[in-house]
Coordinates of C-alpha atoms and ligand atoms in Angstrom, one line a residue:
X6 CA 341.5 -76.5 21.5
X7 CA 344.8 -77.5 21.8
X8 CA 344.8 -79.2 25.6
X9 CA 343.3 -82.4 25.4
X10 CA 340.5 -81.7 27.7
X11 CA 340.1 -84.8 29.9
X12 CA 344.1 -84.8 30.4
X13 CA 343.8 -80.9 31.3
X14 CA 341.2 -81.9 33.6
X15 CA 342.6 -84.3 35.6
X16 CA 346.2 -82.7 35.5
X17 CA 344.3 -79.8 37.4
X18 CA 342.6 -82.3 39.9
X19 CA 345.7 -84.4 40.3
X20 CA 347.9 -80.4 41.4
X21 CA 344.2 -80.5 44.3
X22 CA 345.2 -83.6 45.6
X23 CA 348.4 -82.3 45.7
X24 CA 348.0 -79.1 47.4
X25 CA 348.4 -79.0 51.0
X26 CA 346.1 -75.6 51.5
X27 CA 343.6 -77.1 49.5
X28 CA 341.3 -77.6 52.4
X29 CA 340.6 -73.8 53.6
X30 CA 338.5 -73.7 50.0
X31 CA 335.8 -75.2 52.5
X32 CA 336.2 -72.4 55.3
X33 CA 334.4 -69.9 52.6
X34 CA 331.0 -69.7 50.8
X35 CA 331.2 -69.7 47.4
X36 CA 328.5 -68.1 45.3
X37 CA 326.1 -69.8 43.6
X38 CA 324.4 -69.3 40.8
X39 CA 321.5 -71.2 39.0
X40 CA 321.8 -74.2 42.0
X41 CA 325.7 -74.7 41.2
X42 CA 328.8 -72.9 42.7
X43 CA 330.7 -70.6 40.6
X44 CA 334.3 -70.2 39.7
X45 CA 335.4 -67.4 41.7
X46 CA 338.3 -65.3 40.7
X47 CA 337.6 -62.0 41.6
X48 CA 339.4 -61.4 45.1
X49 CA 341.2 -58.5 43.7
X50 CA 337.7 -56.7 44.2
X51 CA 336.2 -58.4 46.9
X52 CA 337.2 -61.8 48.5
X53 CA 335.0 -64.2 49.4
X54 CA 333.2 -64.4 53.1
X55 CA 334.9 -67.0 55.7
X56 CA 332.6 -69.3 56.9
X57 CA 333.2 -68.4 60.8
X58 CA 332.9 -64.4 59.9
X59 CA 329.4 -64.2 60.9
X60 CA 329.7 -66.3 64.4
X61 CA 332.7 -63.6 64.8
X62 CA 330.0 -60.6 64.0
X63 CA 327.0 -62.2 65.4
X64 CA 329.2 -63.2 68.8
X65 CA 329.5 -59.5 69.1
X66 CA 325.8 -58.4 68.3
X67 CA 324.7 -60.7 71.6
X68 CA 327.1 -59.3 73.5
X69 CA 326.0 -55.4 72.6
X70 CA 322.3 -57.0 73.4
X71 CA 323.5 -58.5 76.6
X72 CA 326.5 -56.1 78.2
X73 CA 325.1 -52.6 75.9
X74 CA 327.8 -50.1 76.8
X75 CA 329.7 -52.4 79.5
X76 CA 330.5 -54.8 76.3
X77 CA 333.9 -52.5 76.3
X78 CA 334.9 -54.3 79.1
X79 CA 332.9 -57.2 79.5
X80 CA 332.6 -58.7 76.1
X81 CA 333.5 -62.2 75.5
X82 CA 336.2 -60.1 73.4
X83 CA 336.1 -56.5 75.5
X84 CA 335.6 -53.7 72.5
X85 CA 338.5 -51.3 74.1
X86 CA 341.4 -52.7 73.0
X87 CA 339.6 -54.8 70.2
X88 CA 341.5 -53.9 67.5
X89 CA 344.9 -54.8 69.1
X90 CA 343.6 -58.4 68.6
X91 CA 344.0 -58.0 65.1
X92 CA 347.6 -56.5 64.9
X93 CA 349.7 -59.1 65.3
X94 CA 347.8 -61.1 62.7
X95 CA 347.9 -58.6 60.3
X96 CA 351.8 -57.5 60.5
X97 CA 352.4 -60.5 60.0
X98 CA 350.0 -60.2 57.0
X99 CA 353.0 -57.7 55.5
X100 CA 355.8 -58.2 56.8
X101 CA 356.0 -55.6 59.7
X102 CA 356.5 -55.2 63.7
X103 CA 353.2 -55.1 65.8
X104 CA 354.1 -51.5 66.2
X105 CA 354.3 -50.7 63.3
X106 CA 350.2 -51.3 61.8
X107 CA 346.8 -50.8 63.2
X108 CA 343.5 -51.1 61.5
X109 CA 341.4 -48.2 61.0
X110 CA 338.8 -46.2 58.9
X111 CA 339.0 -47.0 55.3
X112 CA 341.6 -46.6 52.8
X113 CA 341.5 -43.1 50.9
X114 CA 341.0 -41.6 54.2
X115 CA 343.7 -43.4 55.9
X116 CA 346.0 -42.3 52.6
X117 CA 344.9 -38.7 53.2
X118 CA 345.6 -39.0 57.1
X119 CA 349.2 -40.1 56.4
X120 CA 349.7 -37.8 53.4
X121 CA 349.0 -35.0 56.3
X122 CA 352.0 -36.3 58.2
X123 CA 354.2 -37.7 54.9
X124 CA 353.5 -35.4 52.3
X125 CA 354.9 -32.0 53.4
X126 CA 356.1 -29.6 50.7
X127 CA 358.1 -27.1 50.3
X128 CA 358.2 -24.3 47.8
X129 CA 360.8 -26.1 45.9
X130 CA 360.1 -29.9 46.7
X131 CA 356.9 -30.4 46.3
X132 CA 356.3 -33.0 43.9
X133 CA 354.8 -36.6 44.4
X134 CA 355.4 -39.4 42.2
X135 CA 352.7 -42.5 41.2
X136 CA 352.4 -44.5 38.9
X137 CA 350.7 -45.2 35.4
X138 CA 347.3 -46.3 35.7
X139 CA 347.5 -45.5 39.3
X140 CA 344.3 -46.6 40.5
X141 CA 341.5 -43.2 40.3
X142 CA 341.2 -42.8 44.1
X143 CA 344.9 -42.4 44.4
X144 CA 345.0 -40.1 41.7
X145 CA 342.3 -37.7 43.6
X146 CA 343.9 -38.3 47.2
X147 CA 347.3 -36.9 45.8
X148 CA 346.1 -34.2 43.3
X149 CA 343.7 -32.9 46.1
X150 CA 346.8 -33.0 48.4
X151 CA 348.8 -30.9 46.7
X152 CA 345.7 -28.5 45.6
X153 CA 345.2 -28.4 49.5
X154 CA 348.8 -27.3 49.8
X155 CA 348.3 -24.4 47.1
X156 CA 350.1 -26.6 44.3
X157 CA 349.1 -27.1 40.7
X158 CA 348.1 -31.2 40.2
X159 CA 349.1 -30.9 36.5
X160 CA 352.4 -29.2 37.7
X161 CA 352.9 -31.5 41.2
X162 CA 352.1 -34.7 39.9
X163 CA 354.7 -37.0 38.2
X164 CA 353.6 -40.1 36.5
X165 CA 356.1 -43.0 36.5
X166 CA 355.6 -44.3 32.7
X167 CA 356.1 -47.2 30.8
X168 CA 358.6 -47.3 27.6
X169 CA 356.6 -46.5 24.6
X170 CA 354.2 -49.7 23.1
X171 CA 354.9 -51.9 27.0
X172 CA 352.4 -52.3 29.7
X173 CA 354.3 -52.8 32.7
X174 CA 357.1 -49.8 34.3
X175 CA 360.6 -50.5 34.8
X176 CA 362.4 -49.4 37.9
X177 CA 365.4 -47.7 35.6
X178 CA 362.7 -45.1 34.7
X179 CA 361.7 -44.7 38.0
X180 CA 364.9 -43.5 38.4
X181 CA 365.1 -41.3 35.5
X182 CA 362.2 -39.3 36.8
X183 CA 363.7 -38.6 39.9
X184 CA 367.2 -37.6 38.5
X185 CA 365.3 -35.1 36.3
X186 CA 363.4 -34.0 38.6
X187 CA 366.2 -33.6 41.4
X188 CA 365.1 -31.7 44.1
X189 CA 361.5 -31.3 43.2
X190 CA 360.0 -34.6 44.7
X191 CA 358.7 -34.8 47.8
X192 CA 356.7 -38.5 47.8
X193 CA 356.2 -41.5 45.8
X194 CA 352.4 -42.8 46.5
X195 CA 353.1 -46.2 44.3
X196 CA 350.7 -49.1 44.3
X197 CA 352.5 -52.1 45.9
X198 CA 350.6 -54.3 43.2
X199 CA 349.1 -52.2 39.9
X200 CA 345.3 -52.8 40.5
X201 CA 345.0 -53.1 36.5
X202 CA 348.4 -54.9 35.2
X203 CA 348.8 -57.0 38.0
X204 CA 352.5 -55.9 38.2
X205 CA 354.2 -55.8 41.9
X206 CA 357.0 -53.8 42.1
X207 CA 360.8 -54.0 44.0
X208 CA 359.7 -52.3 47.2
X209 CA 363.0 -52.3 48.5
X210 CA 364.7 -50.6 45.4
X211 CA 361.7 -48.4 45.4
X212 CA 362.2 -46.9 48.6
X213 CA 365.9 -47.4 48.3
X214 CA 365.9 -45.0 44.8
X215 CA 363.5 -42.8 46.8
X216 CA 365.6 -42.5 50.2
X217 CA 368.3 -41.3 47.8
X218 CA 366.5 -38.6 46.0
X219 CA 365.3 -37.0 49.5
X220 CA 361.7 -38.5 48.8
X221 CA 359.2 -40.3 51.6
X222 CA 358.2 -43.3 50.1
X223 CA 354.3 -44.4 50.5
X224 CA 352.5 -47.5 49.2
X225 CA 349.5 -48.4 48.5
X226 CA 349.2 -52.3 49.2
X227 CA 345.4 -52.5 48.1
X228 CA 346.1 -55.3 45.6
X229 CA 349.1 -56.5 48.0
X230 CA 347.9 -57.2 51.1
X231 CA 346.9 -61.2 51.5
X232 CA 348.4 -61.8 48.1
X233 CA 352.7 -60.7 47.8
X234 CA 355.1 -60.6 50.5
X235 CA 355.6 -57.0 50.9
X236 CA 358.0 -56.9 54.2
X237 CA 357.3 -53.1 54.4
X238 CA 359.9 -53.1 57.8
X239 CA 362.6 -54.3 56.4
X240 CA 362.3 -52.7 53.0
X241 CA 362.4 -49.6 54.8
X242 CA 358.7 -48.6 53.6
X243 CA 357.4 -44.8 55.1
X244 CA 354.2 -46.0 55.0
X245 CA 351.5 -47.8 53.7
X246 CA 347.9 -48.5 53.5
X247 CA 345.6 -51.1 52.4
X248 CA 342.0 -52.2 52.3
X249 CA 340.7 -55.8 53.9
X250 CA 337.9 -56.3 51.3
X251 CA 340.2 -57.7 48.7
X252 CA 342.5 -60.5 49.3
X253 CA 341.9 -60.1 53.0
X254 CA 338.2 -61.3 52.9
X255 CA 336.9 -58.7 55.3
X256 CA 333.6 -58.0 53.5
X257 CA 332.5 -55.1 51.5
X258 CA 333.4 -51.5 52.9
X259 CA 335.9 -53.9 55.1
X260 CA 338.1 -51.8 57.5
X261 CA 341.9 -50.7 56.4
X262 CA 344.7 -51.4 57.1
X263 CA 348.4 -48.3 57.9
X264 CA 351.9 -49.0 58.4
X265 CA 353.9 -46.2 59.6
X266 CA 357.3 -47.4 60.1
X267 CA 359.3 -47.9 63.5
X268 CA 361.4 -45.1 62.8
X269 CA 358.4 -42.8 63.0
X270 CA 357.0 -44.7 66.1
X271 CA 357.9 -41.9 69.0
X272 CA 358.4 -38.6 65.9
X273 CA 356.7 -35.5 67.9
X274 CA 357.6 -34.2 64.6
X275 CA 355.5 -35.1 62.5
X276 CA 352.1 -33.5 61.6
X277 CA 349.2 -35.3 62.1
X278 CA 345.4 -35.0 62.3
X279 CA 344.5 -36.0 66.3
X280 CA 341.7 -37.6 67.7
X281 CA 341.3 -39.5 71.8
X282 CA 341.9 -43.0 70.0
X283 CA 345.4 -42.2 69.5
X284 CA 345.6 -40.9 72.7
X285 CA 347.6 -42.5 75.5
X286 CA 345.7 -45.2 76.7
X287 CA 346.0 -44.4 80.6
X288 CA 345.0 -40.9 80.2
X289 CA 342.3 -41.2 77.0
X290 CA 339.4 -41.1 79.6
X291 CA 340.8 -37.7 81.6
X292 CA 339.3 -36.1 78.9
X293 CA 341.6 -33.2 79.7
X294 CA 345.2 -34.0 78.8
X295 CA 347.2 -32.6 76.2
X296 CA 346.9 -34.8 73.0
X297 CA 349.9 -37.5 73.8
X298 CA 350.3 -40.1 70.8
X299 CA 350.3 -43.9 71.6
X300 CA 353.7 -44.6 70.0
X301 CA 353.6 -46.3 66.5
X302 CA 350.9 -46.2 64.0
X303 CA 348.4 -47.0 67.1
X304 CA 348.8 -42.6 67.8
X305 CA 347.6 -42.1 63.9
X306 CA 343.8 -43.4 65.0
X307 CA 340.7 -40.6 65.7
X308 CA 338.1 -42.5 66.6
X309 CA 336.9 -45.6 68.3
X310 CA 336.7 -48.3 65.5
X311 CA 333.4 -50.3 64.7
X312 CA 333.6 -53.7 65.9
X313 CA 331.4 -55.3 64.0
X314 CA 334.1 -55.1 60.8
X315 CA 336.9 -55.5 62.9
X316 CA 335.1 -59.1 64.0
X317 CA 334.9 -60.1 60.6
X318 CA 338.1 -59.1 59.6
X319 CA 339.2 -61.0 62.8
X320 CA 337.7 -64.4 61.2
X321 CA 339.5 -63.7 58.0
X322 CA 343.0 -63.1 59.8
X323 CA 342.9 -66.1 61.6
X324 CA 342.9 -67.8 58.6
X325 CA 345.7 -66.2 56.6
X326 CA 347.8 -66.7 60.3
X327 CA 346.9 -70.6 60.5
X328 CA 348.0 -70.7 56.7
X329 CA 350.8 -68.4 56.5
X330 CA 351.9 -66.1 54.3
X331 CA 354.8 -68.0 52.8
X332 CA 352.8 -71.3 51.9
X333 CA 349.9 -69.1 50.3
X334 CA 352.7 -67.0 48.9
X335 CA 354.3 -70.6 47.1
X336 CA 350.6 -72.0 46.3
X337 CA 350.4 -68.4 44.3
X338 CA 352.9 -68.9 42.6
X339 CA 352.2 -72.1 41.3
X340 CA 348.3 -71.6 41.0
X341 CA 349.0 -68.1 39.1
X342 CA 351.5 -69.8 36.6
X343 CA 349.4 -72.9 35.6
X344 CA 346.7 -70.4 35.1
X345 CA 349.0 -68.8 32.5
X346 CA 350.8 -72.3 31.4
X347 CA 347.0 -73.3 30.8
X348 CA 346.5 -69.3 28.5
X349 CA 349.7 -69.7 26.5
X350 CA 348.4 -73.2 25.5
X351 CA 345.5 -71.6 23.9
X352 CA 348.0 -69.7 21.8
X353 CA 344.9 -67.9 20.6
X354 CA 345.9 -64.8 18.6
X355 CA 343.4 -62.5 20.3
X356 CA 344.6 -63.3 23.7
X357 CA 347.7 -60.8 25.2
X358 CA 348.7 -61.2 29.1
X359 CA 349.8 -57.7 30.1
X360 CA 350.9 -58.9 33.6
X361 CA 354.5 -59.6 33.6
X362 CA 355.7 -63.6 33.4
X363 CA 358.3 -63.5 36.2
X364 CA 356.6 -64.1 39.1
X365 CA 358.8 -62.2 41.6
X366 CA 356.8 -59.3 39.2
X367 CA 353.5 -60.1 40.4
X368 CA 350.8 -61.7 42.9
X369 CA 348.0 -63.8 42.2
X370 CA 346.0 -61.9 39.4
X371 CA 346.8 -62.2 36.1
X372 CA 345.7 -59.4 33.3
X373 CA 344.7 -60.9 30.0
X374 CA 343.7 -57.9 26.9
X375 CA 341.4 -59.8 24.2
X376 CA 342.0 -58.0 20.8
X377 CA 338.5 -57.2 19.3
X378 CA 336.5 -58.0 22.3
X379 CA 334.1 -55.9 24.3
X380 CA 332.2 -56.8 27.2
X381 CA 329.7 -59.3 25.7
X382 CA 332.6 -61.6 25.7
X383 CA 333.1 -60.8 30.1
X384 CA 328.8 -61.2 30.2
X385 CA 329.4 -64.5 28.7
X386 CA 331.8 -65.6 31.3
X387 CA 329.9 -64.2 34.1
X388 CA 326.8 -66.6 32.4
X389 CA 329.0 -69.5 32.2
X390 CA 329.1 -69.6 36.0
X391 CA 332.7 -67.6 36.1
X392 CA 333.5 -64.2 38.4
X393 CA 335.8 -62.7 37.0
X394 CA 336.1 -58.8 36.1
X395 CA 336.5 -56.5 33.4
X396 CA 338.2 -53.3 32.9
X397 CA 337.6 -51.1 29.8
X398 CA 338.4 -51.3 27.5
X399 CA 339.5 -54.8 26.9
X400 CA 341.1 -56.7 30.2
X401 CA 339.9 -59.3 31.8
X402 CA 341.3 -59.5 35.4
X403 CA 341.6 -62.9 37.0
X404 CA 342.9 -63.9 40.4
X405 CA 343.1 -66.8 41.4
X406 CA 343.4 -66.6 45.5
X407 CA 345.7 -68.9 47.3
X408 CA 343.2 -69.7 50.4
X409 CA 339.8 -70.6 48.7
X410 CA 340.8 -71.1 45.0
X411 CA 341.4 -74.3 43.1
X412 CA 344.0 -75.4 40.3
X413 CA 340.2 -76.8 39.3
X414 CA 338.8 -73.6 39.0
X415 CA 342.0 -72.0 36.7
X416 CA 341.2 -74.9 34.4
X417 CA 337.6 -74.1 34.3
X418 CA 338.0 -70.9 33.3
X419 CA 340.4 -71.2 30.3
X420 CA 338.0 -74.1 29.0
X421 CA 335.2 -71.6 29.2
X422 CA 337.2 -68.6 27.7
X423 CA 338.3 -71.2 25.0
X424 CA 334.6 -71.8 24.1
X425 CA 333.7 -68.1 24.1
X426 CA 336.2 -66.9 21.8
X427 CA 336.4 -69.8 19.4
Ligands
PLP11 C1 340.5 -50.9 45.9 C2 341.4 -49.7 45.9 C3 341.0 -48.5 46.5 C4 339.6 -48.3 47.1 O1 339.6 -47.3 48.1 P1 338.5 -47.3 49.2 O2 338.9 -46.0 50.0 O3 338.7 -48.5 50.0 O4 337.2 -47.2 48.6 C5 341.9 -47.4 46.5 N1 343.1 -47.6 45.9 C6 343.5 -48.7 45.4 C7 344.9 -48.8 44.8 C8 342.7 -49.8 45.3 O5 343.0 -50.9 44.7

């Protein structure tokens, strides 16, 4: 090994002692394994549980036990408008007006619901646009949308590809596939984040470049929410949808997260699917009315949400709100590029990051293909005490999250990834 071990060590604890978010690592429990804690850098898949997320749950368990159906109004935090206490949080989360988001179902049913409004062909544009290695739920939710609206997948879907031999997509050829297909496209559904490379993407020249070929523009910010800046108001996003399990610590099967953007927020144009939770709230209970949508992405809901995921979300948004997207955001960056500082001093020949080195080109997680490897080598890692995960055929994904991980923990990683494949 080329790092000197006990100056890589203590370089790592010196950039702790240094970091002013360091303490929030103590708000969360960290797994442990064989009586010691792990190193955990998987919150691409599932972030870790706040420490105050099961007061927030149990809080409202004993007050279902105490109030039972009078909890919707009586509850410490009254179950009605519950969800409105997580909206301002979580706007702020990506970079939108209160409006603008609610929290609701779970993702690939909140991407269908807003297809059903976004999506709407016509015999001539009809096309939607993702991108390679879009993540396999996406790839269903669109190909079953246009099957739903008589349209071939192989024929309606577009794949935004890289140049031949590179990982990562460029935005030029973004726009060659719309010029070619002038006329023809009726949505991009791009993942804000690519849940395999790790590469974010130019959301403003996205939607710009989309905008200008008469396409709505959709993202998918599963891999971006808690982890880039995504500002999907002023970037002029459609919409968007996310999941809370990931980097927003909501626990597994966590509620999601919609954006439909302020322009849309009073559209009696629009299609949608109804239900009495987007309802006018004076009226919902007169049982009778018309349907009349709250205005914003409140009037996409259907059904009263279940509080006892919107509590721990709650916990975990408190958090990220107390901390702040812009000094996670700078902690990322730094974290995420001593991680790789600390890879490309392995120089190791079987070792390729796929995720792109400018960091404006990606969040937290960093990519890294092993030439030759299979998945003893991720089994190995898991027994050395580190979470990571592992994507056939050979990628190891590893994120190191702003709010609970250490510069300590990148270290210990590479050191055991060093000793693996040595
Ligand atoms: C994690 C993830 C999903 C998961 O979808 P669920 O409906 O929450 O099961 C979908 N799409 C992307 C891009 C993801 O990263």
């Amino acid at each position: 090994m080329s790092m000197h071990h006990d100056i890589g060590l203590s370089h790592a604890l010196k950039l702790d002692a240094d970091d002013p978010l360091a303490g929030y690592r103590e708000q969360f429990h960290h797994p442990v394994i064989n009586g010691e804690e792990v190193v955990y850098l998987c919150g691409n898949s599932l972030g870790l549980q706040p420490k105050k997320a099961s007061a927030y749950v149990q809080q409202e368990l004993d007050d279902w036990a105490r109030f039972g159906v009078e909890g919707h109004f009586h509850a410490r935090h009254p179950w009605m408008p519950y969800h409105e206490y997580l909206t301002a949080h979580m706007a702020n989360v990506v970079g939108a007006k209160p409006i603008e988001v609610v929290v609701m179902n779970s993702l690939t049913v909140n991407l269908h619901l807003l297809m059903v409004s976004f999506y709407r062909p016509t015999s001539e544009r009809y096309k939607i646009i993702i991108e390679h290695d879009a993540f396999p739920s996406d790839r269903y939710a669109v190909a079953s949308q246009a099957a739903f609206h008589g349209f071939d997948p192989r024929d309606a879907i577009l794949t935004w590809e890289p140049k031949p031999g590179a990982h990562t997509l460029e935005t030029e050829d973004l726009e060659q596939l719309l010029q070619t297909h002038q006329g023809e496209v009726a949505c991009l559904l791009i993942g804000g984040v690519n849940y395999y490379t790790g590469q974010s993407f130019d959301l403003g020249e996205i939607a710009r470049l989309g905008h200008r070929y008469g396409a709505v523009v959709g993202i998918d910010l599963a891999h971006g929410a808690g982890n880039i800046m995504p500002n999907l108001h002023e970037n002029e996003i459609d919409f968007a949808a996310w999941c809370t399990y990931k980097y927003l610590n909501s626990g597994p099967g966590g509620i999601s997260g919609v954006f439909v953007h302020e322009k849309y927020a009073h559209s009696t144009e629009l299609p949608r699917f109804t239900g009495w939770w987007g309802h006018n709230k004076e009226t919902r209970f007169y049982m009778r009315d018309e349907f009349d949508p709250i205005p914003g992405a409140e009037g996409w809901q259907l059904s009263n949400p279940p509080i006892l995921p919107l509590a721990s979300l709650r916990a975990s948004l408190e958090i990220f709100e107390e901390a702040g997207m812009p000094a996670l955001r700078q902690k990322s960056i730094q974290l995420t590029g001593y991680l790789e500082y600390l890879l490309d001093q392995l120089s190791h020949e079987r070792i390729e990051i796929i995720t792109p080195k400018d960091p404006q080109q990606r969040g937290c997680q960093l990519s890294i293909m092993v030439r030759d490897s299979d998945k003893k080598l991720f089994d190995d890692l898991m027994a050395s005490g580190v979470v990571v995960d592992w994507r056939e055929p050979d990628v190891i994904r590893v994120a190191p999250a702003p709010l609970y991980n250490s510069f300590q923990d990148a270290w210990k990683f590479v050191d055991r990834l060093n000793h693996l494949i040595a």
